[in-house]
Amino acid sequence: MNYPSRLIEDAVGEISRLPGIGKKTALRLALHLLKREEQQSRSLAEAIVNMRIKTSYCIKCHNIADNQLCNICSNPNRDASIICVVVDTRDVLAIEATSQYKGLYHILGGIISPLEGIGPSDLQIESLIDRVEKKGDQPEVQEVILALSPTMEGDTTAFYLQKKLKTTGVKVSTIARGVPIGGDLEYADEITLGRSIVSRVAYD
């Protein structure tokens, strides 16, 4: 594509680096910003730079935070006896959107994947064990929920965590897996349907 300006071309090139944004969408965004007030572009650029250089991570759960503790870990109304283990902040946001969970979180920062060279030492696993074993003035952790994606890597990570947590005596559970509400059985894949049968529950 022949751009009318090298400045436009550079902007499109950078915007298109973002996931899910192609060259056409990037061009549309660039032209939109060009038409807006200069202050809007400055505010956008400043917000992005501030996010990149000033964002920190919670010293307890490793979630994105503005201070040492994230707003979930610092909330006294959260149930500190339950820790939900997830891969990243996106999972926290997804679970929080349900308004069904009131415990704390622990972000691993990834999953075990030998093909990608990611092992247990690359993840926030030891800090999870420390949280579970920590006593003193901290509330005792009674349950750890493994909320990991049902993939081979996710299952491998869950199995490793279960083995590590077994010595602590804490209850380890995993999120339910099965046919989604509103879904038809004929369209469910074999693995999902099989897990639904194995993990069946009593009909109330």
Coordinates of N, CA and C in Angstrom, one line a residue:
M1 N 0.8 -1.2 0.0 CA 0.0 0.0 0.0 C 0.9 1.2 0.0
N2 N 0.5 2.2 -0.8 CA 1.3 3.5 -0.9 C 0.6 4.5 0.1
Y3 N 1.3 4.9 1.1 CA 0.8 5.8 2.1 C 1.1 7.2 1.6
P4 N 0.2 8.2 1.9 CA 0.5 9.6 1.5 C 1.6 10.2 2.4
S5 N 1.9 9.6 3.5 CA 3.0 10.2 4.4 C 3.7 9.1 5.1
R6 N 5.0 9.4 5.2 CA 5.9 8.4 6.0 C 5.4 8.4 7.4
L7 N 4.9 9.5 8.0 CA 4.5 9.5 9.3 C 3.2 8.6 9.5
I8 N 2.3 8.6 8.5 CA 1.2 7.8 8.6 C 1.6 6.3 8.5
E9 N 2.5 6.0 7.6 CA 3.1 4.7 7.4 C 3.7 4.1 8.7
D10 N 4.5 5.0 9.4 CA 5.1 4.6 10.7 C 4.0 4.3 11.7
A11 N 3.0 5.2 11.8 CA 1.9 5.0 12.8 C 1.2 3.7 12.5
V12 N 0.8 3.4 11.3 CA 0.1 2.2 10.9 C 1.0 1.0 11.2
G13 N 2.3 1.1 11.0 CA 3.1 0.0 11.3 C 3.2 -0.4 12.8
E14 N 3.2 0.6 13.6 CA 3.2 0.4 15.1 C 1.9 -0.1 15.6
I15 N 0.8 0.5 15.1 CA -0.6 0.1 15.6 C -0.9 -1.3 15.2
S16 N -0.4 -1.7 13.9 CA -0.7 -3.0 13.4 C 0.1 -4.1 14.2
R17 N 1.0 -3.7 15.0 CA 1.7 -4.7 15.8 C 0.8 -5.3 17.0
L18 N -0.2 -4.5 17.3 CA -1.1 -5.0 18.4 C -1.9 -6.2 17.9
P19 N -2.2 -7.1 18.8 CA -2.9 -8.4 18.5 C -4.3 -8.1 17.9
G20 N -4.6 -8.7 16.8 CA -6.0 -8.6 16.3 C -6.2 -7.4 15.4
I21 N -5.2 -6.6 15.2 CA -5.3 -5.4 14.4 C -4.4 -5.6 13.1
G22 N -5.1 -5.5 12.0 CA -4.4 -5.6 10.7 C -4.1 -4.2 10.1
K23 N -3.5 -4.2 9.0 CA -3.1 -2.9 8.4 C -4.3 -2.0 8.1
K24 N -5.4 -2.6 7.6 CA -6.5 -1.7 7.3 C -7.1 -1.1 8.5
T25 N -7.3 -1.9 9.6 CA -7.8 -1.3 10.9 C -6.8 -0.3 11.4
A26 N -5.5 -0.6 11.3 CA -4.5 0.3 11.9 C -4.6 1.6 11.1
L27 N -4.8 1.6 9.8 CA -4.9 2.8 9.0 C -6.1 3.6 9.4
R28 N -7.2 2.9 9.6 CA -8.4 3.6 10.0 C -8.3 4.3 11.4
L29 N -7.6 3.6 12.3 CA -7.3 4.2 13.6 C -6.4 5.4 13.5
A30 N -5.4 5.3 12.7 CA -4.4 6.4 12.5 C -5.1 7.6 11.9
L31 N -5.9 7.4 10.9 CA -6.6 8.5 10.3 C -7.7 9.1 11.2
H32 N -8.3 8.3 12.1 CA -9.2 8.8 13.1 C -8.5 9.7 14.0
L33 N -7.3 9.3 14.5 CA -6.5 10.1 15.5 C -6.1 11.4 14.8
L34 N -5.8 11.3 13.5 CA -5.3 12.5 12.8 C -6.4 13.6 12.7
K35 N -7.7 13.2 12.7 CA -8.8 14.1 12.6 C -9.2 14.7 14.0
R36 N -8.8 14.0 15.0 CA -9.2 14.5 16.4 C -8.3 15.6 16.9
E37 N -8.7 16.2 18.0 CA -7.9 17.2 18.6 C -6.5 16.6 19.0
E38 N -5.5 17.5 18.9 CA -4.1 17.0 19.2 C -4.0 16.5 20.6
Q39 N -4.8 17.2 21.5 CA -4.7 16.8 22.9 C -5.2 15.3 23.2
Q40 N -6.1 14.9 22.3 CA -6.6 13.5 22.5 C -5.5 12.5 22.2
S41 N -4.7 12.8 21.1 CA -3.6 11.9 20.8 C -2.5 12.0 21.9
R42 N -2.3 13.2 22.4 CA -1.3 13.3 23.5 C -1.7 12.5 24.8
S43 N -3.0 12.6 25.1 CA -3.6 11.9 26.2 C -3.4 10.4 26.1
L44 N -3.7 9.9 24.8 CA -3.6 8.5 24.6 C -2.2 8.1 24.7
A45 N -1.3 8.8 24.1 CA 0.2 8.4 24.2 C 0.7 8.4 25.6
E46 N 0.2 9.5 26.4 CA 0.7 9.6 27.7 C 0.2 8.4 28.6
A47 N -1.1 8.0 28.4 CA -1.7 6.9 29.1 C -1.0 5.6 28.8
I48 N -0.6 5.4 27.6 CA 0.1 4.2 27.2 C 1.5 4.1 27.8
V49 N 2.2 5.2 27.7 CA 3.5 5.3 28.3 C 3.5 5.1 29.8
N50 N 2.6 5.8 30.5 CA 2.4 5.7 31.9 C 2.1 4.2 32.3
M51 N 1.2 3.6 31.6 CA 0.9 2.2 31.8 C 2.1 1.3 31.7
R52 N 2.9 1.6 30.7 CA 4.1 0.7 30.5 C 5.2 0.9 31.5
I53 N 5.4 2.1 32.0 CA 6.6 2.3 32.9 C 6.2 2.4 34.3
K54 N 4.9 2.6 34.6 CA 4.5 2.8 36.0 C 3.7 1.6 36.6
T55 N 3.2 0.8 35.8 CA 2.5 -0.4 36.3 C 3.4 -1.3 37.1
S56 N 2.9 -1.7 38.2 CA 3.6 -2.7 39.0 C 2.8 -3.9 39.3
Y57 N 3.3 -4.9 40.0 CA 2.6 -6.1 40.2 C 2.5 -6.4 41.7
C58 N 1.4 -7.0 42.1 CA 1.1 -7.2 43.5 C 2.2 -8.2 44.0
I59 N 2.7 -7.9 45.2 CA 3.7 -8.7 45.8 C 3.2 -10.0 46.4
K60 N 1.9 -10.1 46.4 CA 1.3 -11.3 47.0 C 0.8 -12.2 45.9
C61 N -0.1 -11.7 45.0 CA -0.7 -12.6 44.0 C -0.1 -12.4 42.6
H62 N 0.7 -11.3 42.4 CA 1.3 -11.0 41.1 C 0.3 -10.5 40.0
N63 N -0.8 -10.0 40.5 CA -1.8 -9.3 39.6 C -1.3 -7.9 39.3
I64 N -1.7 -7.3 38.3 CA -1.4 -5.9 38.0 C -1.9 -5.0 39.1
A65 N -1.1 -4.1 39.5 CA -1.5 -3.2 40.7 C -0.9 -1.8 40.5
D66 N -1.4 -0.9 41.3 CA -0.9 0.4 41.4 C 0.0 0.6 42.6
N67 N -0.2 -0.3 43.6 CA 0.6 -0.2 44.8 C 1.2 -1.6 45.0
Q68 N 1.8 -1.8 46.2 CA 2.4 -3.1 46.5 C 1.4 -4.2 46.5
L69 N 0.2 -4.0 47.0 CA -0.9 -4.9 46.9 C -2.0 -4.5 45.9
C70 N -2.5 -5.4 45.2 CA -3.6 -5.1 44.2 C -4.9 -4.8 45.0
N71 N -5.9 -4.3 44.3 CA -7.1 -3.9 45.0 C -7.9 -5.1 45.5
I72 N -7.6 -6.3 45.0 CA -8.3 -7.5 45.5 C -7.6 -8.0 46.8
C73 N -6.3 -8.1 46.8 CA -5.6 -8.6 48.0 C -5.7 -7.6 49.1
S74 N -5.9 -6.3 48.8 CA -6.0 -5.3 49.9 C -7.4 -5.1 50.4
N75 N -8.4 -5.9 49.8 CA -9.8 -5.7 50.2 C -10.1 -6.7 51.3
P76 N -10.4 -6.1 52.5 CA -10.6 -6.9 53.7 C -11.9 -7.8 53.6
N77 N -12.7 -7.5 52.6 CA -14.0 -8.2 52.5 C -13.8 -9.5 51.6
R78 N -12.6 -9.7 51.1 CA -12.4 -10.9 50.3 C -12.1 -12.1 51.3
D79 N -12.4 -13.3 50.8 CA -12.2 -14.5 51.6 C -10.8 -15.0 51.4
A80 N -9.9 -14.7 52.4 CA -8.5 -15.1 52.3 C -8.2 -16.6 52.5
S81 N -9.2 -17.3 52.8 CA -9.0 -18.8 53.0 C -9.1 -19.6 51.7
I82 N -9.4 -18.9 50.6 CA -9.5 -19.5 49.3 C -8.6 -18.8 48.3
I83 N -7.8 -19.5 47.5 CA -7.0 -18.9 46.5 C -7.3 -19.6 45.2
C84 N -7.6 -18.8 44.2 CA -7.9 -19.3 42.8 C -6.7 -19.1 42.0
V85 N -6.1 -20.1 41.5 CA -4.9 -20.1 40.7 C -5.2 -19.9 39.2
V86 N -4.7 -18.9 38.6 CA -5.0 -18.6 37.1 C -3.7 -18.4 36.4
V87 N -3.7 -18.2 35.1 CA -2.5 -18.0 34.3 C -2.1 -16.6 34.2
D88 N -3.1 -15.7 34.0 CA -2.7 -14.3 33.9 C -3.9 -13.4 34.3
T89 N -3.7 -12.1 34.2 CA -4.7 -11.1 34.6 C -6.0 -11.2 33.9
R90 N -5.9 -11.6 32.6 CA -7.2 -11.8 31.8 C -8.1 -12.8 32.5
D91 N -7.6 -13.8 33.1 CA -8.4 -14.8 33.7 C -9.0 -14.2 35.0
V92 N -8.3 -13.4 35.7 CA -8.9 -12.7 36.9 C -10.1 -11.9 36.5
L93 N -9.9 -11.1 35.4 CA -11.0 -10.2 34.9 C -12.2 -11.0 34.5
A94 N -12.0 -12.2 33.9 CA -13.1 -13.0 33.4 C -13.8 -13.6 34.6
I95 N -13.1 -14.0 35.6 CA -13.8 -14.6 36.8 C -14.5 -13.5 37.6
E96 N -13.8 -12.4 37.7 CA -14.5 -11.2 38.5 C -15.7 -10.8 37.8
A97 N -15.8 -10.9 36.5 CA -17.0 -10.5 35.7 C -18.2 -11.3 36.1
T98 N -18.0 -12.5 36.6 CA -19.1 -13.4 37.0 C -19.8 -12.9 38.3
S99 N -19.0 -12.2 39.2 CA -19.5 -11.8 40.5 C -19.8 -13.0 41.4
Q100 N -19.2 -14.2 41.1 CA -19.5 -15.4 41.9 C -18.4 -15.8 42.8
Y101 N -17.3 -15.2 42.6 CA -16.1 -15.6 43.4 C -15.6 -14.5 44.3
K102 N -15.5 -14.7 45.6 CA -15.1 -13.7 46.6 C -13.8 -14.0 47.3
G103 N -13.0 -14.9 46.8 CA -11.7 -15.2 47.4 C -10.6 -14.4 46.8
L104 N -9.4 -14.9 47.0 CA -8.2 -14.3 46.4 C -7.7 -15.0 45.2
Y105 N -6.7 -14.5 44.6 CA -6.1 -15.1 43.4 C -4.6 -15.3 43.5
H106 N -4.1 -16.1 42.6 CA -2.6 -16.3 42.4 C -2.4 -16.4 41.0
I107 N -1.6 -15.5 40.4 CA -1.3 -15.6 39.0 C 0.0 -16.3 38.7
L108 N 0.0 -17.3 37.9 CA 1.2 -18.1 37.6 C 2.1 -17.4 36.7
G109 N 1.6 -16.6 35.7 CA 2.4 -16.0 34.7 C 2.7 -16.8 33.5
G110 N 1.9 -17.9 33.4 CA 2.1 -18.9 32.3 C 1.7 -20.3 32.7
I111 N 2.0 -21.2 31.8 CA 1.8 -22.6 32.1 C 3.0 -23.4 31.7
I112 N 3.1 -24.6 32.3 CA 4.2 -25.5 31.9 C 4.1 -25.9 30.5
S113 N 5.1 -25.6 29.7 CA 5.1 -26.0 28.3 C 6.6 -26.4 27.8
P114 N 6.9 -27.6 27.9 CA 8.3 -28.0 27.5 C 8.6 -27.6 26.1
L115 N 7.7 -27.6 25.2 CA 7.9 -27.3 23.8 C 8.3 -25.8 23.6
E116 N 7.8 -25.0 24.5 CA 8.2 -23.6 24.5 C 9.3 -23.2 25.5
G117 N 9.8 -24.3 26.2 CA 10.9 -24.1 27.1 C 10.5 -23.5 28.4
I118 N 9.2 -23.6 28.8 CA 8.7 -23.1 30.0 C 8.5 -24.2 31.1
G119 N 9.3 -24.1 32.1 CA 9.3 -25.1 33.2 C 8.7 -24.5 34.5
P120 N 8.5 -25.3 35.5 CA 8.0 -24.9 36.8 C 8.7 -23.7 37.4
S121 N 10.0 -23.7 37.2 CA 10.9 -22.6 37.8 C 10.6 -21.2 37.1
D122 N 10.0 -21.3 35.9 CA 9.7 -20.0 35.2 C 8.3 -19.4 35.6
L123 N 7.6 -20.1 36.5 CA 6.3 -19.7 36.9 C 6.3 -19.3 38.4
Q124 N 5.2 -18.6 38.8 CA 5.1 -18.2 40.2 C 4.5 -19.3 41.0
I125 N 5.2 -20.4 41.1 CA 4.7 -21.6 41.8 C 5.2 -21.6 43.3
E126 N 6.5 -21.3 43.5 CA 7.0 -21.3 44.8 C 6.4 -20.3 45.7
S127 N 6.0 -19.1 45.1 CA 5.4 -18.1 45.9 C 4.0 -18.6 46.3
L128 N 3.3 -19.4 45.5 CA 2.0 -20.0 45.8 C 2.2 -20.9 47.0
I129 N 3.2 -21.8 47.0 CA 3.4 -22.7 48.1 C 3.7 -21.9 49.3
D130 N 4.4 -20.9 49.2 CA 4.7 -20.0 50.4 C 3.4 -19.4 51.0
R131 N 2.5 -19.0 50.1 CA 1.3 -18.4 50.6 C 0.4 -19.5 51.3
V132 N 0.4 -20.7 50.8 CA -0.4 -21.7 51.4 C 0.2 -22.2 52.8
E133 N 1.5 -22.2 52.8 CA 2.2 -22.7 54.1 C 2.3 -21.6 55.1
K134 N 2.2 -20.3 54.7 CA 2.4 -19.2 55.6 C 1.4 -19.2 56.7
K135 N 1.8 -19.1 58.0 CA 0.9 -19.0 59.1 C 1.1 -17.7 59.8
G136 N 1.1 -17.7 61.1 CA 1.2 -16.4 61.8 C -0.1 -15.6 61.8
D137 N 0.0 -14.3 61.5 CA -1.2 -13.5 61.5 C -2.0 -13.5 60.2
Q138 N -1.5 -14.3 59.2 CA -2.2 -14.5 58.0 C -3.3 -15.6 58.1
P139 N -4.5 -15.3 57.5 CA -5.6 -16.3 57.6 C -5.1 -17.6 56.9
E140 N -5.5 -18.7 57.5 CA -5.0 -20.0 56.9 C -5.8 -20.3 55.6
V141 N -5.0 -20.7 54.6 CA -5.6 -21.1 53.4 C -6.2 -22.5 53.5
Q142 N -7.5 -22.6 53.1 CA -8.2 -23.9 53.3 C -8.4 -24.6 51.9
E143 N -8.4 -23.8 50.9 CA -8.7 -24.4 49.5 C -7.9 -23.6 48.4
V144 N -7.4 -24.4 47.5 CA -6.8 -23.8 46.3 C -7.6 -24.3 45.1
I145 N -8.1 -23.4 44.3 CA -8.9 -23.7 43.1 C -8.0 -23.6 41.9
L146 N -7.8 -24.6 41.1 CA -7.0 -24.5 39.9 C -7.9 -24.2 38.7
A147 N -7.9 -22.9 38.3 CA -8.7 -22.4 37.2 C -7.8 -22.3 36.0
L148 N -7.4 -23.4 35.4 CA -6.5 -23.4 34.2 C -7.2 -24.0 33.0
S149 N -6.8 -23.5 31.9 CA -7.5 -24.0 30.6 C -7.4 -25.5 30.5
P150 N -8.4 -26.2 30.0 CA -8.4 -27.6 29.8 C -7.6 -28.0 28.6
T151 N -6.3 -27.7 28.5 CA -5.4 -28.1 27.4 C -4.4 -29.0 28.0
M152 N -3.6 -29.6 27.1 CA -2.6 -30.5 27.6 C -1.6 -29.8 28.5
E153 N -1.2 -28.6 28.2 CA -0.3 -27.8 29.0 C -1.0 -27.4 30.3
G154 N -2.3 -27.0 30.2 CA -3.0 -26.7 31.4 C -3.1 -27.9 32.4
D155 N -3.5 -29.0 31.8 CA -3.6 -30.2 32.7 C -2.2 -30.6 33.3
T156 N -1.2 -30.5 32.5 CA 0.2 -30.8 33.0 C 0.5 -29.8 34.2
T157 N 0.2 -28.6 34.1 CA 0.4 -27.6 35.1 C -0.4 -27.9 36.3
A158 N -1.7 -28.2 36.1 CA -2.6 -28.6 37.2 C -2.1 -29.8 38.0
F159 N -1.6 -30.8 37.3 CA -1.1 -32.0 37.9 C 0.1 -31.7 38.7
Y160 N 1.0 -30.9 38.2 CA 2.2 -30.5 38.9 C 1.9 -29.8 40.2
L161 N 0.9 -28.8 40.1 CA 0.5 -28.1 41.3 C -0.1 -28.9 42.3
Q162 N -0.9 -29.9 41.9 CA -1.6 -30.8 42.8 C -0.6 -31.6 43.6
K163 N 0.5 -32.0 42.9 CA 1.5 -32.8 43.6 C 2.3 -32.0 44.6
K164 N 2.6 -30.7 44.2 CA 3.3 -29.8 45.1 C 2.5 -29.4 46.3
L165 N 1.2 -29.2 46.1 CA 0.3 -28.8 47.2 C -0.2 -29.9 48.1
K166 N 0.0 -31.2 47.7 CA -0.4 -32.3 48.4 C 0.2 -32.4 49.8
T167 N 1.5 -32.0 49.9 CA 2.2 -32.0 51.2 C 1.7 -31.0 52.2
T168 N 1.0 -30.0 51.7 CA 0.5 -28.9 52.6 C -0.8 -29.2 53.3
G169 N -1.5 -30.2 52.8 CA -2.7 -30.6 53.4 C -3.9 -29.8 53.0
V170 N -3.7 -28.8 52.1 CA -4.8 -27.9 51.7 C -5.7 -28.6 50.7
K171 N -7.0 -28.3 50.7 CA -7.9 -28.9 49.7 C -7.6 -28.3 48.4
V172 N -7.5 -29.1 47.4 CA -7.2 -28.7 46.0 C -8.4 -29.1 45.1
S173 N -9.0 -28.1 44.4 CA -10.1 -28.3 43.6 C -9.8 -27.7 42.2
T174 N -10.7 -28.0 41.2 CA -10.5 -27.5 39.9 C -11.9 -27.0 39.4
I175 N -11.9 -26.1 38.5 CA -13.2 -25.6 38.0 C -13.9 -26.7 37.2
A176 N -15.2 -26.7 37.2 CA -16.0 -27.7 36.5 C -15.8 -27.5 35.0
R177 N -15.8 -28.7 34.3 CA -15.7 -28.7 32.9 C -16.8 -29.4 32.3
G178 N -17.4 -28.9 31.2 CA -18.5 -29.7 30.6 C -19.2 -28.9 29.5
V179 N -20.4 -29.4 29.2 CA -21.2 -28.8 28.1 C -21.7 -27.4 28.6
P180 N -21.5 -26.3 27.8 CA -21.9 -25.0 28.2 C -23.4 -24.9 28.2
I181 N -24.0 -24.0 29.1 CA -25.4 -23.8 29.2 C -25.9 -23.3 27.8
G182 N -26.9 -23.9 27.3 CA -27.5 -23.5 26.0 C -26.9 -24.2 24.9
G183 N -25.9 -25.1 25.2 CA -25.2 -25.8 24.1 C -25.9 -27.2 23.8
D184 N -25.8 -27.6 22.5 CA -26.4 -28.9 22.1 C -25.3 -30.0 22.2
L185 N -25.7 -31.2 22.7 CA -24.8 -32.3 22.9 C -24.1 -32.7 21.6
E186 N -24.9 -32.6 20.5 CA -24.4 -33.1 19.2 C -23.2 -32.2 18.7
Y187 N -23.1 -31.0 19.2 CA -22.0 -30.1 18.8 C -20.8 -30.1 19.7
A188 N -21.0 -30.8 20.9 CA -19.9 -30.8 21.8 C -18.8 -31.8 21.4
D189 N -17.5 -31.4 21.5 CA -16.5 -32.4 21.1 C -16.4 -33.5 22.1
E190 N -15.7 -34.6 21.7 CA -15.7 -35.8 22.5 C -15.1 -35.7 23.9
I191 N -14.0 -34.9 23.9 CA -13.3 -34.7 25.2 C -14.2 -34.0 26.2
T192 N -14.8 -32.9 25.7 CA -15.7 -32.1 26.6 C -16.9 -32.9 27.1
L193 N -17.5 -33.6 26.2 CA -18.6 -34.5 26.5 C -18.2 -35.6 27.5
G194 N -17.1 -36.2 27.2 CA -16.6 -37.2 28.1 C -16.3 -36.8 29.5
R195 N -15.7 -35.6 29.6 CA -15.5 -35.0 30.9 C -16.8 -34.7 31.6
S196 N -17.8 -34.3 30.9 CA -19.1 -34.0 31.4 C -19.7 -35.2 32.1
I197 N -19.6 -36.3 31.4 CA -20.1 -37.6 31.9 C -19.4 -38.0 33.2
V198 N -18.0 -38.0 33.1 CA -17.2 -38.4 34.3 C -17.4 -37.5 35.5
S199 N -17.6 -36.2 35.2 CA -17.7 -35.2 36.3 C -19.2 -34.9 36.6
R200 N -20.1 -35.8 36.3 CA -21.5 -35.6 36.5 C -21.8 -35.3 38.0
V201 N -22.9 -34.6 38.2 CA -23.3 -34.2 39.6 C -24.7 -34.7 39.8
A202 N -25.1 -34.7 41.1 CA -26.5 -35.2 41.4 C -27.5 -34.1 40.9
Y203 N -28.6 -34.6 40.5 CA -29.6 -33.7 40.0 C -30.5 -33.2 41.1
D204 N -30.5 -31.9 41.4 CA -31.3 -31.4 42.5 C -32.6 -30.8 42.0

